[in-house]
XYZ file of N, CA and C in Angstrom:
222
model
N 1.037 -1.435 -0.078
C -0.088 0.343 -0.024
C 1.294 1.264 -0.068
N 1.000 2.410 -0.507
C 1.397 3.492 -0.757
C 0.032 4.319 0.145
N 1.011 5.577 0.516
C 0.869 6.584 1.131
C 1.528 7.678 0.677
N 0.764 8.895 0.299
C 1.355 9.929 -0.472
C 1.005 10.908 0.126
N 1.999 11.856 0.308
C 2.140 12.997 0.885
C 2.424 14.274 -0.034
N 1.577 14.943 -0.168
C 1.774 16.416 -1.440
C 1.768 17.945 -0.116
N 2.869 18.801 -0.282
C 3.141 19.653 0.589
C 2.961 20.974 0.077
N 2.389 22.107 0.842
C 2.404 23.093 0.039
C 3.612 24.094 -0.570
N 3.761 24.570 -1.003
C 4.827 25.289 -1.990
C 5.845 24.439 -2.586
N 5.184 22.959 -3.145
C 5.707 22.146 -4.119
C 4.901 21.880 -5.030
N 6.103 21.240 -6.087
C 4.957 20.346 -6.565
C 5.207 18.381 -6.681
N 6.097 18.292 -5.631
C 6.596 17.259 -5.147
C 6.023 16.623 -4.434
N 5.843 15.173 -4.255
C 5.181 14.453 -3.379
C 5.773 13.077 -2.844
N 5.610 13.014 -1.467
C 6.668 11.989 -0.561
C 5.338 10.667 -1.107
N 5.965 9.537 -1.484
C 5.427 8.472 -1.926
C 5.976 7.281 -0.744
N 5.314 7.115 0.517
C 6.091 5.968 0.456
C 5.051 4.186 0.790
N 5.798 3.312 0.301
C 5.128 1.988 -0.057
C 5.107 1.275 1.754
N 4.242 1.006 2.548
C 4.427 0.436 3.365
C 3.334 -0.882 3.082
N 3.615 -1.623 4.680
C 2.981 -3.116 4.871
C 2.286 -2.829 5.870
N 0.952 -3.318 5.981
C 0.233 -3.078 6.855
C -1.369 -2.709 7.095
N -2.065 -2.391 7.997
C -3.625 -2.182 7.652
C -3.646 -0.575 7.532
N -4.442 -0.128 6.514
C -5.027 1.069 5.881
C -5.102 1.677 7.267
N -6.634 1.029 8.114
C -6.760 1.962 9.036
C -6.056 2.186 10.601
N -4.770 1.723 10.536
C -3.718 1.943 11.409
C -2.951 3.148 10.931
N -2.880 3.237 10.178
C -2.210 4.487 9.384
C -2.745 5.665 9.314
N -4.083 5.589 9.044
C -5.059 6.554 9.022
C -4.795 7.240 10.452
N -5.119 6.235 11.259
C -5.481 7.116 13.127
C -4.277 7.745 13.080
N -2.986 6.677 12.810
C -1.970 7.838 13.443
C -1.717 9.484 12.561
N -1.968 8.882 11.103
C -1.877 10.223 10.399
C -2.953 11.421 11.011
N -4.014 10.948 11.025
C -4.918 11.944 11.419
C -4.576 12.600 12.763
N -4.205 11.766 14.083
C -3.574 12.499 15.041
C -2.692 13.218 15.036
N -1.519 13.096 13.912
C -0.563 13.834 13.858
C -1.394 14.958 13.395
N -1.777 14.974 12.403
C -2.491 16.396 11.545
C -3.673 17.250 12.628
N -3.921 16.449 13.466
C -4.612 17.226 14.124
C -4.332 17.930 15.420
N -2.945 17.303 16.244
C -2.289 18.048 16.744
C -0.892 18.509 16.309
N -1.182 19.320 15.057
C 0.236 19.215 14.534
C 1.593 19.332 14.664
N 1.559 17.756 15.034
C 2.722 17.229 15.313
C 3.688 16.688 13.730
N 4.597 15.598 14.494
C 5.223 14.999 13.521
C 4.501 13.736 12.933
N 4.545 12.778 12.026
C 4.106 11.261 12.151
C 5.624 10.186 11.591
N 5.863 9.310 12.502
C 6.782 8.540 12.165
C 5.906 7.331 11.255
N 6.683 7.005 9.592
C 6.341 5.913 9.471
C 7.292 5.114 8.723
N 7.185 3.471 9.200
C 8.318 2.647 8.573
C 8.287 2.671 7.589
N 8.967 2.278 6.204
C 8.230 2.139 4.941
C 8.693 0.144 4.898
N 8.577 -0.621 3.543
C 8.298 -2.116 3.608
C 9.960 -2.532 3.960
N 10.740 -1.808 3.392
C 12.171 -2.237 3.468
C 12.909 -1.672 4.593
N 11.964 -0.907 5.736
C 12.704 -0.884 6.846
C 13.225 0.580 7.534
N 13.318 1.036 6.140
C 13.304 2.911 6.207
C 12.295 3.363 7.324
N 12.969 4.873 8.098
C 12.285 5.285 8.432
C 11.744 6.495 7.876
N 10.416 7.168 7.739
C 10.356 9.142 7.595
C 9.713 9.144 8.479
N 9.949 10.484 9.035
C 9.836 11.557 9.788
C 9.136 12.701 8.994
N 7.843 13.044 8.841
C 7.001 14.041 8.370
C 6.344 15.071 9.070
N 6.685 16.234 8.795
C 6.269 17.422 9.805
C 4.964 17.577 8.865
N 3.771 18.060 9.873
C 2.355 17.274 9.517
C 2.396 19.578 9.184
N 3.034 20.376 9.391
C 2.706 21.636 9.254
C 3.069 22.422 7.725
N 3.045 21.508 7.145
C 3.172 22.072 5.455
C 2.409 20.886 4.722
N 1.948 20.227 5.518
C 1.039 18.778 4.399
C 0.115 19.234 3.918
N -0.272 18.834 2.518
C -2.208 19.849 2.151
C -2.705 18.608 1.811
N -1.966 17.424 1.658
C -2.740 16.436 1.744
C -2.369 15.271 1.684
N -2.969 14.099 2.008
C -2.624 12.458 2.255
C -3.623 11.300 1.151
N -2.968 11.134 0.543
C -3.537 10.080 -0.180
C -3.082 8.188 0.422
N -4.255 7.472 0.870
C -3.717 6.280 1.915
C -4.570 5.539 0.837
N -3.298 4.410 0.262
C -3.949 3.504 -0.812
C -4.914 2.382 -0.132
N -5.193 1.440 -0.943
C -6.132 0.599 -0.699
C -5.709 -0.148 -0.248
N -5.801 -1.064 0.896
C -5.257 -2.959 1.329
C -5.869 -3.923 -0.031
N -6.606 -4.011 -0.535
C -6.744 -5.109 -1.479
C -5.904 -5.419 -2.602
N -5.349 -6.290 -2.876
C -5.075 -6.364 -4.070
C -5.480 -6.183 -5.318
N -5.190 -6.136 -6.435
C -5.508 -5.449 -7.623
C -5.428 -6.340 -8.308
N -6.367 -6.748 -9.322
C -6.456 -8.108 -10.308
C -5.545 -7.725 -11.711
N -4.663 -8.823 -12.055
C -3.740 -8.764 -13.062
C -4.167 -9.365 -14.150
N -4.344 -8.968 -15.201
C -5.045 -9.531 -16.961
C -6.126 -9.378 -16.608
N -7.129 -10.436 -17.604
C -8.419 -10.266 -18.042
C -9.212 -10.923 -16.801
N -8.963 -11.368 -15.739
C -9.503 -12.281 -14.850
C -10.720 -11.623 -13.933
N -10.042 -10.432 -13.964
C -11.209 -9.457 -13.096
C -12.217 -8.737 -13.903
N -12.218 -9.104 -15.240
C -13.322 -8.541 -16.245
C -14.888 -8.975 -15.848
């Protein structure tokens, strides 16, 4: 699942690929945004990211469902 952060005054986004449940990340990010504090996220490879939420404009949290590949899902 990908978590995408958009920041004010820049066209670049921060995309972090994580393993785990969407609800846990949503709760963690919502709390950090509400308190204007930092959010710490660890990606699938073990890298840790600390994101300051004072400049965050939007957050997109990907779906935890598996995508269909090929024509089987049509």
